[in-house]
Coordinates of C-alpha atoms in Angstrom, one line a residue:
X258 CA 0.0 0.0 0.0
X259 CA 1.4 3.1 -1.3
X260 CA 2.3 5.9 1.9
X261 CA 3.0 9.2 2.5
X262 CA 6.4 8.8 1.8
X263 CA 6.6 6.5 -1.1
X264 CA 4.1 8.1 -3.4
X265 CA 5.7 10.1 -6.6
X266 CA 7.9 12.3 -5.0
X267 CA 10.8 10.1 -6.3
X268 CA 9.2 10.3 -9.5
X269 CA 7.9 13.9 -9.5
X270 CA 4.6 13.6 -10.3
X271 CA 1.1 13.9 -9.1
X272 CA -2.1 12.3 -9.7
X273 CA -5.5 14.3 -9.5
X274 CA -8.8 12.3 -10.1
X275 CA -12.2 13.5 -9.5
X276 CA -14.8 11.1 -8.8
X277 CA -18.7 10.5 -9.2
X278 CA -19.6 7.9 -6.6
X279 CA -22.9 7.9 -7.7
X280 CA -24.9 7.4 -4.7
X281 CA -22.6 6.0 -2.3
X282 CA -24.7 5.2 1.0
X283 CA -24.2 2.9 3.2
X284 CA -27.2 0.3 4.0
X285 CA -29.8 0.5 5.8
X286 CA -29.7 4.1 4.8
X287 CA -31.8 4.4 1.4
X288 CA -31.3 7.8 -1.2
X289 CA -34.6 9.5 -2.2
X290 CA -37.0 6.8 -1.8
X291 CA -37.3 4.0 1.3
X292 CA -36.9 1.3 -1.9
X293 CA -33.1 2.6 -2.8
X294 CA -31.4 0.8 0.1
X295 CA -28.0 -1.0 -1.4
X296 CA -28.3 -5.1 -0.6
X297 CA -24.8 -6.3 2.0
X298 CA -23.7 -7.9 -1.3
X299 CA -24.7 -5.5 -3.6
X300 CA -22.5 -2.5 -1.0
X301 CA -19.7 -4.6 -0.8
X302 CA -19.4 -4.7 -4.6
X303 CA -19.9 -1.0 -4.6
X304 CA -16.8 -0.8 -2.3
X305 CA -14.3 -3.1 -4.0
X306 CA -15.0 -1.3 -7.3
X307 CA -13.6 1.8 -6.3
X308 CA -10.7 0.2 -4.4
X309 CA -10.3 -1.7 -7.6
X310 CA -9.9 1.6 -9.1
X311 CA -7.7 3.2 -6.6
X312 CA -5.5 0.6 -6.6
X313 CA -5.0 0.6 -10.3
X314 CA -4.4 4.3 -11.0
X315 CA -2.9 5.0 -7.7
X316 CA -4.5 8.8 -7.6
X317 CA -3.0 11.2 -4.8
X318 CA -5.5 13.8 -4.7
X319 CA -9.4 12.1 -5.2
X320 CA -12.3 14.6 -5.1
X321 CA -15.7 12.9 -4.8
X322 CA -18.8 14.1 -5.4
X323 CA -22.8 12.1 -4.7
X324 CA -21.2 10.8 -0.9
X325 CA -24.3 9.8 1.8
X326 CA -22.0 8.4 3.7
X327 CA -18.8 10.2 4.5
X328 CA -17.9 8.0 7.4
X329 CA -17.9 4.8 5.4
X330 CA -15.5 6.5 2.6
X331 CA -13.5 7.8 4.9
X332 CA -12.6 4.2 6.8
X333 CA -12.4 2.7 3.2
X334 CA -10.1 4.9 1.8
X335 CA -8.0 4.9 5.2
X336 CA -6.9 1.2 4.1
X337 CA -5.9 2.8 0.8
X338 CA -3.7 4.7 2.2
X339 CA -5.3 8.0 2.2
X340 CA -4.4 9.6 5.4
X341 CA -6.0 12.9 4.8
X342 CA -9.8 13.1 4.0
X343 CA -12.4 16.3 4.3
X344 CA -16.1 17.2 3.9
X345 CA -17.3 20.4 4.8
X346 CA -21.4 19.8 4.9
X347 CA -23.8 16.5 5.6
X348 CA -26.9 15.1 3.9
X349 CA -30.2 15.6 4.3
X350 CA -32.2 12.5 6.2
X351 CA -36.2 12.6 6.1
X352 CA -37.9 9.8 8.6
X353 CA -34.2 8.6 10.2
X354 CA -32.7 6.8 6.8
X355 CA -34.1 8.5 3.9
X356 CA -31.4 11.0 2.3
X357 CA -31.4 13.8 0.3
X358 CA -28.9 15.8 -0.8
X359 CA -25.3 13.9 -0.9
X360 CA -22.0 15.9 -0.4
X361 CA -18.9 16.7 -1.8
X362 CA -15.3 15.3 -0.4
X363 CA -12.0 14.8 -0.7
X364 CA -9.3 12.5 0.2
X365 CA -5.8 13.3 -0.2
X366 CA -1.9 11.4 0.4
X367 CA -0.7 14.5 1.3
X368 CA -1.2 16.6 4.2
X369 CA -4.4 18.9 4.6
X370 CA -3.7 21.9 6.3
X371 CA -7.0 23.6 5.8
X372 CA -10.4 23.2 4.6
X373 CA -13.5 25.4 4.2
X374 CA -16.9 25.7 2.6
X375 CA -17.2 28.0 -0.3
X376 CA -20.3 30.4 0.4
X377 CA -22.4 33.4 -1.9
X378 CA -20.9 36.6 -0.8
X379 CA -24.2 37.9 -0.3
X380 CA -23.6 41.8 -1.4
X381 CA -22.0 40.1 -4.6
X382 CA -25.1 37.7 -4.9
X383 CA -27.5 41.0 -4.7
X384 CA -25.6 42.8 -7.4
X385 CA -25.9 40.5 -10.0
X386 CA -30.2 40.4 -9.1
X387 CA -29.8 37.2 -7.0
X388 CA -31.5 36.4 -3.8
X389 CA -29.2 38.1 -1.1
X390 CA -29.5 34.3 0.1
X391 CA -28.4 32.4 -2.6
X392 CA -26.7 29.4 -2.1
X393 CA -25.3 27.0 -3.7
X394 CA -27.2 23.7 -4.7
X395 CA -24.0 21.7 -3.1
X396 CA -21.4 23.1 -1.0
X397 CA -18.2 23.4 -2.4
X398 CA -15.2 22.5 -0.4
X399 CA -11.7 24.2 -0.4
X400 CA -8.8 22.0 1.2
X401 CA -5.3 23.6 1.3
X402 CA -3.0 20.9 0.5
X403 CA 1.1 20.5 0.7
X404 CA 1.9 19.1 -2.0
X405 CA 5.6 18.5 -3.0
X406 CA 7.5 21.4 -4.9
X407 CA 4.4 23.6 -5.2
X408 CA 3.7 23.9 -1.8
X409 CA 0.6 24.7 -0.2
X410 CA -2.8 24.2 -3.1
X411 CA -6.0 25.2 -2.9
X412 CA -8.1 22.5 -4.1
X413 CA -11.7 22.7 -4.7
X414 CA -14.3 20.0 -5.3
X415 CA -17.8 21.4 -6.8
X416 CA -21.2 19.5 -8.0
X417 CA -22.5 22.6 -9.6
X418 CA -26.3 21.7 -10.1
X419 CA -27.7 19.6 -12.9
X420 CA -29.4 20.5 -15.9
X421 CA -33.1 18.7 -14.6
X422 CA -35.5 21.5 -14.3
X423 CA -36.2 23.1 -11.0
X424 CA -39.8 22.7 -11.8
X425 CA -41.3 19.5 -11.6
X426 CA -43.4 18.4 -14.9
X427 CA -46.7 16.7 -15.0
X428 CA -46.7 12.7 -15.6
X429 CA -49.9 13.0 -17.2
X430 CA -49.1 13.7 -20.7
X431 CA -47.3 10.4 -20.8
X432 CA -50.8 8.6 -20.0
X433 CA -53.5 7.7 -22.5
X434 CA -56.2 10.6 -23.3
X435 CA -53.6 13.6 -21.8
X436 CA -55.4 16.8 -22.6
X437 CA -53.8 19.3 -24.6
X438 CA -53.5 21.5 -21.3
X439 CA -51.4 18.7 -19.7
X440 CA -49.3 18.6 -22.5
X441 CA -48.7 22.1 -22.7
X442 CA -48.2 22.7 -19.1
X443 CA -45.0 20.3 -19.0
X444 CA -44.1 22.2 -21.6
X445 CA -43.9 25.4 -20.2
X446 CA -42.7 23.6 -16.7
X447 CA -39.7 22.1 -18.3
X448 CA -39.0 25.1 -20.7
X449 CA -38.9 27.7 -17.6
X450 CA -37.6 24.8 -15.1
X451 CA -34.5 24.0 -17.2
X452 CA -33.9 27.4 -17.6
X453 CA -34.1 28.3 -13.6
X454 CA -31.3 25.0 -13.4
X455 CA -29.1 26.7 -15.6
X456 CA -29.4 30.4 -14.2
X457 CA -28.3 28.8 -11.1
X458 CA -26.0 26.3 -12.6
X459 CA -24.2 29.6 -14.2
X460 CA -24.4 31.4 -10.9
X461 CA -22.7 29.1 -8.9
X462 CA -20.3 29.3 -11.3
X463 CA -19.7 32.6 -11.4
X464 CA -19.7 33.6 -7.8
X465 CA -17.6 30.3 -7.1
X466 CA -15.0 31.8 -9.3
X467 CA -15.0 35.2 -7.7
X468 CA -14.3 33.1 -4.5
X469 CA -11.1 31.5 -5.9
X470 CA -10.1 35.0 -6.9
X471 CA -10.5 36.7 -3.8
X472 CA -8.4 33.7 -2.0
X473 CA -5.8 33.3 -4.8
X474 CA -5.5 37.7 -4.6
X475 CA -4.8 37.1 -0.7
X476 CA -2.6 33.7 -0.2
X477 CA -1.1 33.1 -4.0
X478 CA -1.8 29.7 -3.8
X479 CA -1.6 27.4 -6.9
X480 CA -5.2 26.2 -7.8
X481 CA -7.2 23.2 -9.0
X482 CA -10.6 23.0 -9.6
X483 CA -12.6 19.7 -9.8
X484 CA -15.5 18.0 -9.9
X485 CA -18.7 17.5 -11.5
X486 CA -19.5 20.4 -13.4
X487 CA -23.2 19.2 -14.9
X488 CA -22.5 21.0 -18.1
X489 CA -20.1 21.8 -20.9
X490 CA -17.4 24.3 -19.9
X491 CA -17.7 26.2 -23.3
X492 CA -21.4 26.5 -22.6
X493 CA -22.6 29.9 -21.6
X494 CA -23.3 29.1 -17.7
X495 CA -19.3 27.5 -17.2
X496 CA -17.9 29.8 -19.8
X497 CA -16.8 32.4 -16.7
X498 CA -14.4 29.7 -15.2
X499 CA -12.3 29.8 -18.2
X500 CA -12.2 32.9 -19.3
X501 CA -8.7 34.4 -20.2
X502 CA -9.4 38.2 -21.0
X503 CA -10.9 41.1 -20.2
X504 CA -13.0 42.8 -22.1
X505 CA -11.3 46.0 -24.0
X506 CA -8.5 45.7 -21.5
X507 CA -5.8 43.0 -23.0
X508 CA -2.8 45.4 -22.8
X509 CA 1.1 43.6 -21.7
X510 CA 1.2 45.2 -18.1
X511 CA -2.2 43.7 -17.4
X512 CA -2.1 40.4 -19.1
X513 CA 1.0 39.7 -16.9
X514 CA -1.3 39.9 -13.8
X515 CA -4.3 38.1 -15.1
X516 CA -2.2 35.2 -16.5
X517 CA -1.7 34.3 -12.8
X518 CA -5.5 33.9 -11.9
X519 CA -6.9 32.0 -15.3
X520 CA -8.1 28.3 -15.1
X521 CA -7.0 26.1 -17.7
X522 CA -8.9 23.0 -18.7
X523 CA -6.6 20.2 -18.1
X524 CA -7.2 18.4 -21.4
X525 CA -6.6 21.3 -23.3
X526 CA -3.1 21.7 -21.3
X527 CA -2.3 17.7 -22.1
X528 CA -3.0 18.4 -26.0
X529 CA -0.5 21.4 -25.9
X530 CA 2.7 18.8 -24.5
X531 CA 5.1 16.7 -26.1
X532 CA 3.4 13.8 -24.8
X533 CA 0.0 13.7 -26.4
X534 CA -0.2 11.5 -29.5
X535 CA -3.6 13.0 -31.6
X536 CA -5.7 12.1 -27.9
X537 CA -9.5 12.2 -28.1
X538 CA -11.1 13.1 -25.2
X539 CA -13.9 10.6 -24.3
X540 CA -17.5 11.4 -22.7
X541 CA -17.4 11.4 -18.7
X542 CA -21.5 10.8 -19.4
X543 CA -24.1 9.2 -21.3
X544 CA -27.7 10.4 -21.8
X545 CA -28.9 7.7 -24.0
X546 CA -27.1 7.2 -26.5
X547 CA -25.7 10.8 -26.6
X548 CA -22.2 11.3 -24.4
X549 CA -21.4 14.3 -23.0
X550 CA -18.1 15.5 -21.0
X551 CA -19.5 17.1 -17.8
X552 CA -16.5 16.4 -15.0
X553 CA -13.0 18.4 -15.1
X554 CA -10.0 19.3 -13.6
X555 CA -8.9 22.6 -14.0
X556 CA -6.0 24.0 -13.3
X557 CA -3.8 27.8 -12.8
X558 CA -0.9 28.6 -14.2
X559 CA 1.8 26.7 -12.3
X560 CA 0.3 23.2 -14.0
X561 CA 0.5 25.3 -17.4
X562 CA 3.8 24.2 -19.4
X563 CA 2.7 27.6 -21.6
X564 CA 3.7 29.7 -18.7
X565 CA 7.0 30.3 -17.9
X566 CA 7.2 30.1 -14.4
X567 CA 5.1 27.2 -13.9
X568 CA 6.4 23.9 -11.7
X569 CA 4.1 21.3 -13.3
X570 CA 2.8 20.4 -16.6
X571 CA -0.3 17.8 -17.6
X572 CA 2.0 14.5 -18.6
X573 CA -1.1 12.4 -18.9
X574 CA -5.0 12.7 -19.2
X575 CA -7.1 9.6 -18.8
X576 CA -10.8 9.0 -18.3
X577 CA -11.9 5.9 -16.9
X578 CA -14.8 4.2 -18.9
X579 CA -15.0 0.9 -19.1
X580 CA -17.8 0.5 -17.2
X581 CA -19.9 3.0 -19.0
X582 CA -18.9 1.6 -22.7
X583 CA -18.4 -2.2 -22.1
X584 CA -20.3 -2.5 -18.6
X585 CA -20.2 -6.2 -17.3
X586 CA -23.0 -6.4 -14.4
X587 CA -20.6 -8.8 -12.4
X588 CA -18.0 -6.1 -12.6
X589 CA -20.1 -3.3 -13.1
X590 CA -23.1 -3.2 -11.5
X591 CA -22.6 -1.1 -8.5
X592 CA -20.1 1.4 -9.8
X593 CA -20.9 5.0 -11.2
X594 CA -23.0 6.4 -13.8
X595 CA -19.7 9.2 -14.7
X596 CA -16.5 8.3 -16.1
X597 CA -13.4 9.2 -13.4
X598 CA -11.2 11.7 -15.0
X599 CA -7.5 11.2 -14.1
X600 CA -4.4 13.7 -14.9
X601 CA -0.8 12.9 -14.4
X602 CA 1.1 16.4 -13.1
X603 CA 5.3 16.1 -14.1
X604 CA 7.5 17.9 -12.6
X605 CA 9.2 20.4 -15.4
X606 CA 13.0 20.2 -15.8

């Protein structure tokens, strides 16, 4: 089992996954519904998939998102030699084992020096027209981690909220005889309810980047950025977290500042290297038949090879799929509905 002490520093690299645990609870909880309660056998398969995992790509830094059951991760991860682990928030539980609203958290081989919760300035939430209240749909965590040569990292783990509309649609138009109102009013409930999920999908965002701002203006600290984002990043509600101008202000003097507080999409860093051979990047998620890449690492400038000062640059970029493209239910059939996105960080010479 890999330690402290014996994981890539000899080698000079890090590993950075972020992972969907879709619906990791331990029994005799159940999530949404008193029927969703995981079988002994059907937990334990759960569990030896993602050690399977672990132990295979050996990540240093793991950011989960969809965790019920923090405890339970936390002791199974222990074994894997993840000494460091954090959450910053708890689910929901209706009638003593029905849950709602999983977590984010993260489990690190490094030491963890500090971890909050990322809130909604409020004045900044009022300026923009938001409820002085917002929050966010999931709490997003910030753990300050030492990791070798770059020193103390902020890393954050998000699970920015899904594209299901806030509004819930009417069931009846899928029945025999549904009356033209029906119809129409799932319309209009799914046209205005997908819209409200990506105003705050977009929102979280946005303010969520202001945060890393403020904290990289006050401490300098390298960043990454992971999770589940529930949405393209070149889509208009992500498009803020990886922006890299200003508008009508891109002179020298000021592009040398902002150049230190971009986030750079950690695929698009791996293409720029030596060491990417015409890569394709692969769907995290399926809707049907349709694939879509909704979980990412990003990174600042010190993971950028492009930038001259920087310690690290994207040596690999892998995302795990196998059980989404060639699922076998012996293997499979507790394990997540997200592929795992993996990076590889070398040190530069």
């Amino acid at each position: 089992m890999p330690t402290e002490t014996s994981t890539d520093i000899i080698n000079n690299t890090l590993k950075i996954a972020t992972f969907n645990l879709f619906n990791y609870i331990e029994p005799p909880l159940a999530y949404y519904d008193f029927e969703n309660i995981y079988s002994q056998e059907s937990w334990q398969k759960k569990q030896s998939w993602i050690c399977d995992y672990i132990e295979q790509y050996q990540p240093d830094v793991i950011g989960f998102q969809e965790v019920f059951s923090a405890d339970a991760l936390h002791a199974l991860l222990a074994k894997q030699g993840y000494v460091h682990f954090c959450v910053v928030d708890e689910p929901t539980i209706i009638d003593d084992y029905i849950c709602r609203d999983p977590v984010v958290a993260l489990a690190s081989r490094y030491p963890i020096k500090a971890v909050s919760a990322i809130s909604a300035p409020f004045h900044v939430a009022e300026s923009i027209g938001l409820d002085p209240e917002f929050s966010f749909s999931r709490k997003p965590l910030r753990a300050t981690i030492g990791l070798p040569h770059v020193g103390d990292t902020d890393c954050y783990v998000v699970h920015l909220k899904s594209k299901r509309p806030m509004l819930e649609a009417s069931t009846e138009q899928h029945t025999a005889g549904a009356t033209k109102a029906q119809v129409l009013a799932t319309l209009k409930a799914e046209v205005v309810g997908s819209w409200g999920s990506s105003i705050q999908r977009g929102s979280e965002a946005a303010l969520l980047y202001y945060a890393i701002i403020e904290r990289r203006e006050d401490t300098g600290n390298p960043v990454v950025l992971m999770g589940d984002f529930n949405d393209d990043i070149q889509q208009t509600p992500l498009q803020c977290l990886t922006t890299n101008s200003i508008r009508d202000r891109q002179v020298s003097d000021q592009k040398q500042i902002l150049d230190t507080f971009w986030l750079t999409d950690s695929f698009k860093l791996y293409q720029t290297t030596d060491h990417a051979n015409d890569v394709t990047r692969s769907p995290t998620h399926y809707f049907g038949a349709k694939g879509n890449v909704l979980d990412y690492i990003l990174l600042s400038c010190e993971f950028n090879a492009e930038y001259n000062a920087s310690l690290f640059e994207v040596s690999d970029y892998q995302t795990y799929d196998r059980h989404l493209i060639n699922p076998i239910f012996d293997r499979d059939g507790n394990s997540t509905d997200h592929g795992i996105v993996n990076i590889t960080l070398s040190l530069r010479s």
